[in-house]
Amino acid sequence: MLAKKRGTYTYLFVFGILSLTLFSFKYAVEKYNAFYPAELWKDNNGVHINAHGGGILFHNGLYYWYGEHKIAGYEGNKAHVGVHVYTSTDLYNWTDKGIALSVDTVDTKSDIAKGCILERPKVIYNKKTGKFVMWFHLELKGMKYAAARSGVAVSDSPTGPFTFIRSLRPNKGAWAINAKDFHKKGVLSASTVTRKDLNGVRDPQKVDALNILGRDFKGGQMARDMNLFVDDDGKAYHIFSSEENSTTHIAELSDDYLSHTGKYVRCFVGMFMEAPTLFKTSEGKYYFIGSGCSGWKPNTARSAVADDLFGPWKRLGNPCIGEHAETTFDSQSTYVLPVQGKKDTFIFMADRWTPKNAIDGRYIWLPIYFEGGKPQIKWLDKWSL
Ligand code: DGJ
């Protein structure tokens, strides 16, 4: 009798262990020990990471990945939810920390009303104020890409919730440090320039002569694709596609990082660049990697180097090499990540957009090598640090 009972217990025990193993095997979340560019990238819940057009903050031993939360379908390119945040210690495995900044689902008149376009969010930490500051490209609901504004939000915690402060067009009433006399004199005549005047005009000098800078002097400069960069001295800079995307601006932020100081420079005048990224090497050189302008379709990346953020910038050409280098491996830059504790180790972060089903966008993370003072990026199916 006793032996029979013991047998039943043993059977139940073995059965229990087996079921538990099978259950955990089925639902176990993959642990990554490498990057797999363009593959689905699952978070701690086994869900593809939803942080497109993203950027990384490193704070107190943790990496925070902020990006656009997309939903399925073409409508998913608009902001229906907000900015998603994930954390990681090793850059391979990411834990979902939820929505850091939510769009306004109540007030349809809010600048960040659900259905607006909220792209390329980036977060930096301000040591003086102890606040986390988020900037992003904002297009007001129903206006397609006409508003060309920057939004700013703030939080006491890196995972949020971030509070939206305002949106604006940067540097209202301020001239770029390298603005020319003809820009300043031409403010009134420039006020009639429209996007149509740019149609087919690609000669940088002719583009500049239209004086879009002067047109927007009073109301503030257009700001679309963007990034943030904090220099070693704690000063922060906002880099964005301006002047109908024809010219890149690098603008200094105030000490609290919440506004622009009015000091800015125009770079790559008339060259139509998007997706700007900035990084700095230990020898004090500033590098730029960006893209051309072709909507969601990939194009050839561009790079440049400077000894000073305000220029002059020396163009270095396409940093990508090998097959599909001409389309940036079918992706577009979003951030260059300095790996902590590894001198001059940088990761090129890019998006492979899938506009028909926005949520399925893939992440292309590749190492940056330096060859003769130029950044170089090669395709790898799998790699680790
Ligand atoms: C390219 C930009 O880089 C993206 O962020 C997005 O604005 C698309 N254009 C929209 O077409």
PDB file of N, CA and C in Angstrom, residues 193-227:
ATOM      1  N   VAL A 193       9.158  82.872 -50.202  1.00  0.00           N
ATOM      2  CA  VAL A 193       9.682  81.599 -50.718  1.00  0.00           C
ATOM      3  C   VAL A 193       8.830  80.442 -50.212  1.00  0.00           C
ATOM      4  N   THR A 194       8.476  79.520 -51.108  1.00  0.00           N
ATOM      5  CA  THR A 194       7.738  78.338 -50.656  1.00  0.00           C
ATOM      6  C   THR A 194       8.535  77.092 -51.046  1.00  0.00           C
ATOM      7  N   ARG A 195       8.033  75.956 -50.565  1.00  0.00           N
ATOM      8  CA  ARG A 195       8.701  74.692 -50.843  1.00  0.00           C
ATOM      9  C   ARG A 195       8.760  74.430 -52.354  1.00  0.00           C
ATOM     10  N   LYS A 196       7.724  74.946 -53.034  1.00  0.00           N
ATOM     11  CA  LYS A 196       7.661  74.733 -54.493  1.00  0.00           C
ATOM     12  C   LYS A 196       8.845  75.392 -55.199  1.00  0.00           C
ATOM     13  N   ASP A 197       9.327  76.511 -54.634  1.00  0.00           N
ATOM     14  CA  ASP A 197      10.472  77.185 -55.256  1.00  0.00           C
ATOM     15  C   ASP A 197      11.725  76.320 -55.255  1.00  0.00           C
ATOM     16  N   LEU A 198      11.686  75.277 -54.417  1.00  0.00           N
ATOM     17  CA  LEU A 198      12.851  74.385 -54.326  1.00  0.00           C
ATOM     18  C   LEU A 198      12.790  73.237 -55.331  1.00  0.00           C
ATOM     19  N   ASN A 199      11.615  73.081 -55.934  1.00  0.00           N
ATOM     20  CA  ASN A 199      11.424  71.958 -56.858  1.00  0.00           C
ATOM     21  C   ASN A 199      12.507  71.928 -57.934  1.00  0.00           C
ATOM     22  N   GLY A 200      13.235  70.847 -57.970  1.00  0.00           N
ATOM     23  CA  GLY A 200      14.264  70.674 -59.002  1.00  0.00           C
ATOM     24  C   GLY A 200      15.531  71.480 -58.749  1.00  0.00           C
ATOM     25  N   VAL A 201      15.546  72.343 -57.748  1.00  0.00           N
ATOM     26  CA  VAL A 201      16.758  73.125 -57.472  1.00  0.00           C
ATOM     27  C   VAL A 201      17.643  72.302 -56.524  1.00  0.00           C
ATOM     28  N   ARG A 202      18.782  71.869 -57.017  1.00  0.00           N
ATOM     29  CA  ARG A 202      19.670  71.079 -56.163  1.00  0.00           C
ATOM     30  C   ARG A 202      21.090  71.660 -56.098  1.00  0.00           C
ATOM     31  N   ASP A 203      21.337  72.696 -56.867  1.00  0.00           N
ATOM     32  CA  ASP A 203      22.644  73.351 -56.781  1.00  0.00           C
ATOM     33  C   ASP A 203      22.681  74.088 -55.431  1.00  0.00           C
ATOM     34  N   PRO A 204      23.590  73.681 -54.525  1.00  0.00           N
ATOM     35  CA  PRO A 204      23.596  74.255 -53.171  1.00  0.00           C
ATOM     36  C   PRO A 204      23.584  75.781 -53.136  1.00  0.00           C
ATOM     37  N   GLN A 205      24.291  76.393 -54.068  1.00  0.00           N
ATOM     38  CA  GLN A 205      24.325  77.870 -54.064  1.00  0.00           C
ATOM     39  C   GLN A 205      22.967  78.462 -54.416  1.00  0.00           C
ATOM     40  N   LYS A 206      22.300  77.807 -55.386  1.00  0.00           N
ATOM     41  CA  LYS A 206      20.976  78.295 -55.786  1.00  0.00           C
ATOM     42  C   LYS A 206      19.957  78.079 -54.662  1.00  0.00           C
ATOM     43  N   VAL A 207      20.114  76.944 -53.977  1.00  0.00           N
ATOM     44  CA  VAL A 207      19.217  76.659 -52.845  1.00  0.00           C
ATOM     45  C   VAL A 207      19.413  77.748 -51.784  1.00  0.00           C
ATOM     46  N   ASP A 208      20.663  78.048 -51.494  1.00  0.00           N
ATOM     47  CA  ASP A 208      20.977  79.034 -50.465  1.00  0.00           C
ATOM     48  C   ASP A 208      20.434  80.413 -50.860  1.00  0.00           C
ATOM     49  N   ALA A 209      20.536  80.706 -52.156  1.00  0.00           N
ATOM     50  CA  ALA A 209      20.106  82.021 -52.646  1.00  0.00           C
ATOM     51  C   ALA A 209      18.607  82.250 -52.423  1.00  0.00           C
ATOM     52  N   LEU A 210      17.845  81.170 -52.282  1.00  0.00           N
ATOM     53  CA  LEU A 210      16.400  81.334 -52.022  1.00  0.00           C
ATOM     54  C   LEU A 210      16.149  81.936 -50.634  1.00  0.00           C
ATOM     55  N   ASN A 211      17.130  81.854 -49.794  1.00  0.00           N
ATOM     56  CA  ASN A 211      17.101  82.439 -48.447  1.00  0.00           C
ATOM     57  C   ASN A 211      15.931  81.977 -47.576  1.00  0.00           C
ATOM     58  N   ILE A 212      15.832  80.666 -47.427  1.00  0.00           N
ATOM     59  CA  ILE A 212      14.801  80.099 -46.534  1.00  0.00           C
ATOM     60  C   ILE A 212      15.143  80.471 -45.094  1.00  0.00           C
ATOM     61  N   LEU A 213      16.439  80.617 -44.838  1.00  0.00           N
ATOM     62  CA  LEU A 213      16.896  81.032 -43.503  1.00  0.00           C
ATOM     63  C   LEU A 213      16.262  82.383 -43.138  1.00  0.00           C
ATOM     64  N   GLY A 214      16.317  83.309 -44.089  1.00  0.00           N
ATOM     65  CA  GLY A 214      15.745  84.642 -43.856  1.00  0.00           C
ATOM     66  C   GLY A 214      14.229  84.587 -43.733  1.00  0.00           C
ATOM     67  N   ARG A 215      13.615  83.715 -44.533  1.00  0.00           N
ATOM     68  CA  ARG A 215      12.156  83.578 -44.468  1.00  0.00           C
ATOM     69  C   ARG A 215      11.708  83.189 -43.059  1.00  0.00           C
ATOM     70  N   ASP A 216      12.496  82.308 -42.423  1.00  0.00           N
ATOM     71  CA  ASP A 216      12.092  81.786 -41.116  1.00  0.00           C
ATOM     72  C   ASP A 216      12.746  82.507 -39.938  1.00  0.00           C
ATOM     73  N   PHE A 217      13.448  83.591 -40.223  1.00  0.00           N
ATOM     74  CA  PHE A 217      14.146  84.333 -39.164  1.00  0.00           C
ATOM     75  C   PHE A 217      13.174  84.774 -38.063  1.00  0.00           C
ATOM     76  N   LYS A 218      12.062  85.351 -38.479  1.00  0.00           N
ATOM     77  CA  LYS A 218      11.138  85.894 -37.458  1.00  0.00           C
ATOM     78  C   LYS A 218      10.349  84.818 -36.708  1.00  0.00           C
ATOM     79  N   GLY A 219       9.969  83.760 -37.430  1.00  0.00           N
ATOM     80  CA  GLY A 219       9.104  82.750 -36.796  1.00  0.00           C
ATOM     81  C   GLY A 219       9.867  81.593 -36.175  1.00  0.00           C
ATOM     82  N   GLY A 220      11.155  81.500 -36.452  1.00  0.00           N
ATOM     83  CA  GLY A 220      11.943  80.367 -35.956  1.00  0.00           C
ATOM     84  C   GLY A 220      12.243  79.409 -37.097  1.00  0.00           C
ATOM     85  N   GLN A 221      13.356  78.719 -36.980  1.00  0.00           N
ATOM     86  CA  GLN A 221      13.822  77.855 -38.067  1.00  0.00           C
ATOM     87  C   GLN A 221      13.117  76.492 -38.059  1.00  0.00           C
ATOM     88  N   MET A 222      12.889  75.959 -39.241  1.00  0.00           N
ATOM     89  CA  MET A 222      12.260  74.641 -39.346  1.00  0.00           C
ATOM     90  C   MET A 222      13.180  73.598 -38.698  1.00  0.00           C
ATOM     91  N   ALA A 223      12.573  72.590 -38.089  1.00  0.00           N
ATOM     92  CA  ALA A 223      13.386  71.537 -37.459  1.00  0.00           C
ATOM     93  C   ALA A 223      12.676  70.197 -37.651  1.00  0.00           C
ATOM     94  N   ARG A 224      13.279  69.321 -38.441  1.00  0.00           N
ATOM     95  CA  ARG A 224      12.685  67.974 -38.623  1.00  0.00           C
ATOM     96  C   ARG A 224      13.648  66.934 -38.038  1.00  0.00           C
ATOM     97  N   ASP A 225      14.171  66.016 -38.865  1.00  0.00           N
ATOM     98  CA  ASP A 225      15.020  64.946 -38.310  1.00  0.00           C
ATOM     99  C   ASP A 225      16.072  65.545 -37.381  1.00  0.00           C
ATOM    100  N   MET A 226      16.277  64.909 -36.251  1.00  0.00           N
ATOM    101  CA  MET A 226      17.135  65.552 -35.244  1.00  0.00           C
ATOM    102  C   MET A 226      17.903  64.563 -34.369  1.00  0.00           C
ATOM    103  N   ASN A 227      18.841  65.137 -33.642  1.00  0.00           N
ATOM    104  CA  ASN A 227      19.575  64.395 -32.633  1.00  0.00           C
ATOM    105  C   ASN A 227      20.037  65.358 -31.557  1.00  0.00           C
TER     106      ASN A 227
END
